[in-house]
Tab-separated table of C-alpha atoms in Angstrom:
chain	number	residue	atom	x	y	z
A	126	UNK	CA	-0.478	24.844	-5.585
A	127	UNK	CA	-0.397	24.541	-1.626
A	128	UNK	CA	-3.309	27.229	-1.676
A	129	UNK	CA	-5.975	25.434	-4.010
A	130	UNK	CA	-8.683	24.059	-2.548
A	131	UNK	CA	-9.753	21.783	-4.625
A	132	UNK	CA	-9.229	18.059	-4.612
A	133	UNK	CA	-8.766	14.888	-6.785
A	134	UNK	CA	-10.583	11.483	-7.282
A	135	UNK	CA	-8.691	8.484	-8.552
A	136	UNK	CA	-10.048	4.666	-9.131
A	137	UNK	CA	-7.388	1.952	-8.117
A	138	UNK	CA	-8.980	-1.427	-7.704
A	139	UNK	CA	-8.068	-4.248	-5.085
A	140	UNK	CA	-8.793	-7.779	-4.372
A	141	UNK	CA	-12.037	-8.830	-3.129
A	142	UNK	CA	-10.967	-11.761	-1.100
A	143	UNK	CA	-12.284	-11.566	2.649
A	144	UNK	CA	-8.999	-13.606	3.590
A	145	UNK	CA	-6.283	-11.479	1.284
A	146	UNK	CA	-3.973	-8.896	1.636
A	147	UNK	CA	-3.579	-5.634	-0.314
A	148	UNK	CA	-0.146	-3.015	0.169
A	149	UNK	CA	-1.886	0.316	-0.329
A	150	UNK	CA	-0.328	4.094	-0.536
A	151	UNK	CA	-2.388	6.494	-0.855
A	152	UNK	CA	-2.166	9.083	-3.758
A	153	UNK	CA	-3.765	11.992	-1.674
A	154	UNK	CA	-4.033	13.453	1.693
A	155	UNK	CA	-5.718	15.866	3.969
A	156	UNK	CA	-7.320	18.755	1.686
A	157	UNK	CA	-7.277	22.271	3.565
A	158	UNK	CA	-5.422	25.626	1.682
A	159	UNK	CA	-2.244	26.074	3.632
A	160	UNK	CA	0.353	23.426	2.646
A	161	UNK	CA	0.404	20.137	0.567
A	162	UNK	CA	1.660	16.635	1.164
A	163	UNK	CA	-0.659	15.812	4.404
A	164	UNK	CA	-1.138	13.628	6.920
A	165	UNK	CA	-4.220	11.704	6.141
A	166	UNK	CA	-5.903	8.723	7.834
A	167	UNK	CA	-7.503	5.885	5.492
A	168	UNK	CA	-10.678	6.818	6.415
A	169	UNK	CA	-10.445	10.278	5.507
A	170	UNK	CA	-9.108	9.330	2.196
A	171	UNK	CA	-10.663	6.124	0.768
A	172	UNK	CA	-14.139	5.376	-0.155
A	173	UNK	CA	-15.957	2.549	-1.631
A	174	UNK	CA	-15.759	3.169	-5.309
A	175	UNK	CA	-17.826	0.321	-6.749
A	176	UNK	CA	-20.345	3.041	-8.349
A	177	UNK	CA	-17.568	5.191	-9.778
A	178	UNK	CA	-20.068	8.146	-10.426
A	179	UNK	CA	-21.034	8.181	-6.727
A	180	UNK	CA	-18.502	7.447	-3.761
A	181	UNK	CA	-19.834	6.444	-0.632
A	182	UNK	CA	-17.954	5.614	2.699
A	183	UNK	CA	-16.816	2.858	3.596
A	184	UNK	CA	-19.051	0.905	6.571
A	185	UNK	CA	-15.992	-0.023	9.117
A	186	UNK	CA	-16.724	-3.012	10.925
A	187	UNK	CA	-14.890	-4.667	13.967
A	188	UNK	CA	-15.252	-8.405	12.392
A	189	UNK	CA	-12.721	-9.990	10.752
A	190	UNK	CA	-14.827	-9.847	7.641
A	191	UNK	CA	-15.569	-7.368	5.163
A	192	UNK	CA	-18.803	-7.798	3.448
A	193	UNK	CA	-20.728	-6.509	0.102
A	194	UNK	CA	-23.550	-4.003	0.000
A	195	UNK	CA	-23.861	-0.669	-0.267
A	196	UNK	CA	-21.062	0.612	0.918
A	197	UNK	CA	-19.358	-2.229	1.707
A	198	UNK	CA	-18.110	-3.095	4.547
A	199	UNK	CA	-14.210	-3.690	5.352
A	200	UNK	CA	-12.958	-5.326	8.451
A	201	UNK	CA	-10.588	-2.240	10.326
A	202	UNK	CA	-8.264	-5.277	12.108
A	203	UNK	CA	-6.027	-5.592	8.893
A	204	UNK	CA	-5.170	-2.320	8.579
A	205	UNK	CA	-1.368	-2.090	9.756
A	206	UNK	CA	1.662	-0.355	9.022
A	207	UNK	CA	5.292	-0.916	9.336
A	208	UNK	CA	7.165	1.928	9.841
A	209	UNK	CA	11.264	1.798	10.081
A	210	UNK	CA	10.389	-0.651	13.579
A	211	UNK	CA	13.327	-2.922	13.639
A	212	UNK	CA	14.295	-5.646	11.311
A	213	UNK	CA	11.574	-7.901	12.251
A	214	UNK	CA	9.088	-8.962	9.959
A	215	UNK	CA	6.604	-9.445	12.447
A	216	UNK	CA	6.598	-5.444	14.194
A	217	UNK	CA	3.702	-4.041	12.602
A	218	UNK	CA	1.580	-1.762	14.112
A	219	UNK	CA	-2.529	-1.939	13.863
A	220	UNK	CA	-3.547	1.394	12.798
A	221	UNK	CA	-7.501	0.894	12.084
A	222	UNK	CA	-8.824	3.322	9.708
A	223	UNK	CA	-8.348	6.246	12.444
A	224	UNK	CA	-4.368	6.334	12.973
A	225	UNK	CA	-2.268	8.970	10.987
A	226	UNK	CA	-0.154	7.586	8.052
A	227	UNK	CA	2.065	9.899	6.048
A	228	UNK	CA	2.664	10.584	2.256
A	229	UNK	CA	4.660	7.799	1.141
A	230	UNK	CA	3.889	5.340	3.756
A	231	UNK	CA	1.883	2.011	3.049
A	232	UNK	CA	-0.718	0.235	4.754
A	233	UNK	CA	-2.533	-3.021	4.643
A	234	UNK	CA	-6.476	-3.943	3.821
A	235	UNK	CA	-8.249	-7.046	3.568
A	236	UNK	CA	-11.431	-7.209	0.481
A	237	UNK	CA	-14.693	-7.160	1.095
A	238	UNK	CA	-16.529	-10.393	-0.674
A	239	UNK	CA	-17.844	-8.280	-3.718
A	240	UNK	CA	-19.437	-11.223	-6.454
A	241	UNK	CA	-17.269	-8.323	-9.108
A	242	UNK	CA	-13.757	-9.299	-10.505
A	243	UNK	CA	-12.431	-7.183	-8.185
A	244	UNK	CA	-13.084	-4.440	-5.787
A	245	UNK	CA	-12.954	-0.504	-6.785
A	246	UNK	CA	-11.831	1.698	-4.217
A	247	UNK	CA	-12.019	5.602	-4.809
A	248	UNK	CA	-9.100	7.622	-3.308
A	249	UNK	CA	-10.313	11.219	-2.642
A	250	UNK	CA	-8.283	14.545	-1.234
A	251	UNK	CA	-5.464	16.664	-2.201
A	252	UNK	CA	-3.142	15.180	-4.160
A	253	UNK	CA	0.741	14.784	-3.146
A	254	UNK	CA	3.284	16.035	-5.293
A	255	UNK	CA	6.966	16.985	-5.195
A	256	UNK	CA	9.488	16.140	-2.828
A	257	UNK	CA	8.749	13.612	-0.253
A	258	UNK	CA	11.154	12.324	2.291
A	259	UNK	CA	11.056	9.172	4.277
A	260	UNK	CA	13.876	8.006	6.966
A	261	UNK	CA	14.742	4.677	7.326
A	262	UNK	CA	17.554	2.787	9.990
A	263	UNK	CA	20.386	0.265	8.723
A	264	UNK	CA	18.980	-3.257	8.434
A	265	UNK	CA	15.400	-1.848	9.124
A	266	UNK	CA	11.751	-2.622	7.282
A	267	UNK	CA	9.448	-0.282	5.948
A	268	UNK	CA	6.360	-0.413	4.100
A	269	UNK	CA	6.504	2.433	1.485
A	270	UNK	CA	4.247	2.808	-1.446
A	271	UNK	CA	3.777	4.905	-4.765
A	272	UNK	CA	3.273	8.377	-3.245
A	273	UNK	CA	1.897	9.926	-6.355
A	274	UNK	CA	-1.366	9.926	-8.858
A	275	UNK	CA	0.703	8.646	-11.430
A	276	UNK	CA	2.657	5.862	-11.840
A	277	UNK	CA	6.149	5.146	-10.546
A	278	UNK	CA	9.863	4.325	-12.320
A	279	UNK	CA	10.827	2.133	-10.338
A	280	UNK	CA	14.448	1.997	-12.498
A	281	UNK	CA	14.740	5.897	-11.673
A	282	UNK	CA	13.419	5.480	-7.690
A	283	UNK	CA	15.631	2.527	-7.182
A	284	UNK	CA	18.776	4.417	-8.611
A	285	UNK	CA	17.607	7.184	-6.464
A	286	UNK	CA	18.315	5.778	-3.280
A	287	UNK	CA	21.433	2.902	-3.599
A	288	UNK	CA	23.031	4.497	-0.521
A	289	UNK	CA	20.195	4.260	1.810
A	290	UNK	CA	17.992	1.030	1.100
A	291	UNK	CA	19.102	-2.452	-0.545
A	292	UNK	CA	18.133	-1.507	-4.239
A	293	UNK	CA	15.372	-3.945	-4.121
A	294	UNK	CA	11.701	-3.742	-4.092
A	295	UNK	CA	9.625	-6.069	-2.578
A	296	UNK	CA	5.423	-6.388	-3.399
A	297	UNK	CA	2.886	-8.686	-1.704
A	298	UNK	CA	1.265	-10.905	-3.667
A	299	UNK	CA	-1.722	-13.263	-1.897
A	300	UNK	CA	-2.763	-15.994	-3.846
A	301	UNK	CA	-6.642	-15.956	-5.495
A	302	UNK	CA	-6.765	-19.815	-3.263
A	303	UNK	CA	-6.125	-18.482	-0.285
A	304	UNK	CA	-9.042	-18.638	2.215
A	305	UNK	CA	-7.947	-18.599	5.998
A	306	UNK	CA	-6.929	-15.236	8.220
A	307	UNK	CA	-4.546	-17.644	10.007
A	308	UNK	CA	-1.006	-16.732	9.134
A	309	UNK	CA	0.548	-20.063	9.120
A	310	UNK	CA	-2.382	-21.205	6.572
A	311	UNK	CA	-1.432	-17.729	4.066
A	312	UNK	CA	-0.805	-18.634	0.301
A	313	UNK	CA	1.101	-16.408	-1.625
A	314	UNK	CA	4.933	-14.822	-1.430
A	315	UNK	CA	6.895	-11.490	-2.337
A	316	UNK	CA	8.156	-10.900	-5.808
A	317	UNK	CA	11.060	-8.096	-6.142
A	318	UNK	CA	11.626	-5.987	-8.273
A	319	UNK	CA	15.715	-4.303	-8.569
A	320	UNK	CA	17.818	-2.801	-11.473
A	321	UNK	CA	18.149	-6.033	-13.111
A	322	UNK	CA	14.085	-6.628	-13.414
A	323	UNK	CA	11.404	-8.632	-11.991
A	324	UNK	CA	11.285	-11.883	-9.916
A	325	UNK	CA	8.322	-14.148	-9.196
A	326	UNK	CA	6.883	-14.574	-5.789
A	327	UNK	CA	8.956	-16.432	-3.076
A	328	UNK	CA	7.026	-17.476	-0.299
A	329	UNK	CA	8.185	-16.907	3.325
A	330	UNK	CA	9.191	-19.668	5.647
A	331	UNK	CA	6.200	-18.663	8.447
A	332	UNK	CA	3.280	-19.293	5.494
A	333	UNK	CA	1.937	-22.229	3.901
A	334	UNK	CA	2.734	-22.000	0.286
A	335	UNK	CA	2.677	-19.755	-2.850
A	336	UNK	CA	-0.472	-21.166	-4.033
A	337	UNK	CA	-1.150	-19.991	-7.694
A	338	UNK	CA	0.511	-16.350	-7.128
A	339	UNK	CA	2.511	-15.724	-10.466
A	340	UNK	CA	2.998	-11.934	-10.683
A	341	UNK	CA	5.781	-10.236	-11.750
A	342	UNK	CA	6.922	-6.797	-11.179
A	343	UNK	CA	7.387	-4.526	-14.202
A	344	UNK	CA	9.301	-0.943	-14.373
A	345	UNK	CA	6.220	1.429	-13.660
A	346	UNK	CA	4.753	1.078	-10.440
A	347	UNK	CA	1.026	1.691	-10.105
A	348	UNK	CA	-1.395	4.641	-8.287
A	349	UNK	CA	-1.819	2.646	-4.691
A	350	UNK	CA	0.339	0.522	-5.002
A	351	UNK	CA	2.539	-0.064	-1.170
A	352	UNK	CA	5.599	-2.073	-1.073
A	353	UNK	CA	8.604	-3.044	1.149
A	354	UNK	CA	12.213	-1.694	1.407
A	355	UNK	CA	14.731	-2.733	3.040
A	356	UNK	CA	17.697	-0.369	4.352
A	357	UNK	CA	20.815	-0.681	3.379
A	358	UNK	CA	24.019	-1.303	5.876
A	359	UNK	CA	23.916	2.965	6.560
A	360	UNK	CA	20.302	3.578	6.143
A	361	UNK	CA	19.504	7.288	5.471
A	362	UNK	CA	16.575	8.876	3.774
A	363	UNK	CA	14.111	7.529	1.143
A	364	UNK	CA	13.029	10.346	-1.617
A	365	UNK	CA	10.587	10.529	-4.182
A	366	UNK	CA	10.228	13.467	-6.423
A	367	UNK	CA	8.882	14.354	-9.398
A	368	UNK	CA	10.985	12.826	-11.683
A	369	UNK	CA	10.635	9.420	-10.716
A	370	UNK	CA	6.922	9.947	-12.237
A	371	UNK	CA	5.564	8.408	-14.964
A	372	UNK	CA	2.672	9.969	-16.755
């Protein structure tokens, strides 16, 4: 209903390593009574959820380090996006927890040093839903993510776009060992995901190693979760809908 008001809350945990990466897309947007599927910035829309029952905000810090406490405190120089640039891996734009992202798109953050398994992030505003459209150039990157507070088919989203993207997912994961903020020093690779199933990380040729990353991608894709495409020779437009959710 683009006129309610209200809003929604959903937990989605993350790693807690100072030196690791998480691909995040957010579930919800800008809350206001007018129209739905908003623009939203990260710090309008996540908060430190380690108490569940009580949300706080996040303490942004210009370090490189996040650090525990209450809130917690996450460094703003690894948030970035990557937005149908170019081909080139390396054209991502720093965004800090200020710059506007849109449903759909993903965006980077580092942990914050918790002692817990994990870290527990809160995601809080109006939830998108319906329809979303994303364009992307022949040849050309872009981080995307689950749009939705449910989980993804990636089978059905895949088969939804064959003409305009490669028909193969590709997801992040940084290795547990890893402990250096120096690229060339990273552990961990990019598993895929495509019609045929799930591959095991492969680690690119401008990092030091998969380290003990092991994850492979399944058929439902989680709430949060970002991830690459790739375009396909034409390019075109990237859609999610409602169908492609998983409940």
């Amino acid at each position: 209903d683009a006129t309610s008001s209200g809003s929604l809350e959903r937990d989605q945990q993350g790693t807690k390593n100072l030196y690791n990466y998480n691909y995040w897309s957010s579930p919800v947007g800008t809350s206001n009574t007018t129209t739905n599927n908003n623009t939203y910035t990260v710090e309008t829309v996540l908060r430190d959820g380690t108490d569940p029952n009580d949300p706080k905000a996040i303490n942004w810090t210009g370090g490189y380090d996040g650090a525990s406490g209450t809130p917690i405190s996450l460094a703003r120089n690894w948030i970035y996006k990557c937005q149908n640039l170019n081909d080139n891996y390396a054209n991502w734009e720093q965004i800090r927890e200020t710059g506007d992202l849109k449903p759909a798109n993903g965006f980077t953050l580092k942990g914050s040093g918790t002692i817990s398994a994990d870290q527990n992030y809160t995601f809080i505003g109006k939830p998108f839903n319906g329809s979303i459209e994303i364009p992307i150039a022949a040849n050309y990157l872009n981080l995307s993510g689950n749009p939705y507070a449910s989980a993804l088919d990636a089978n059905t989203f895949i088969s939804d776009n064959l003409s305009s993207t490669d028909g193969t997912l590709y997801f992040w994961e940084h290795s547990p060992t890893n402990s250096s903020h120096n690229i060339s020093d990273y552990e961990g690779g990019y598993s895929t995901r495509n019609l045929i199933g799930g591959i095991g990380p492969v680690v690119p040729n401008v990092i030091d190693g998969l380290g003990t990353s092991s994850r492979i991608p399944n058929r439902f894709i989680p709430v949060g979760q970002g991830f690459f495409i790739n375009g396909s020779t034409t390019g075109g437009t990237i859609n999610f809908n409602n169908n492609q959710r998983a409940f």
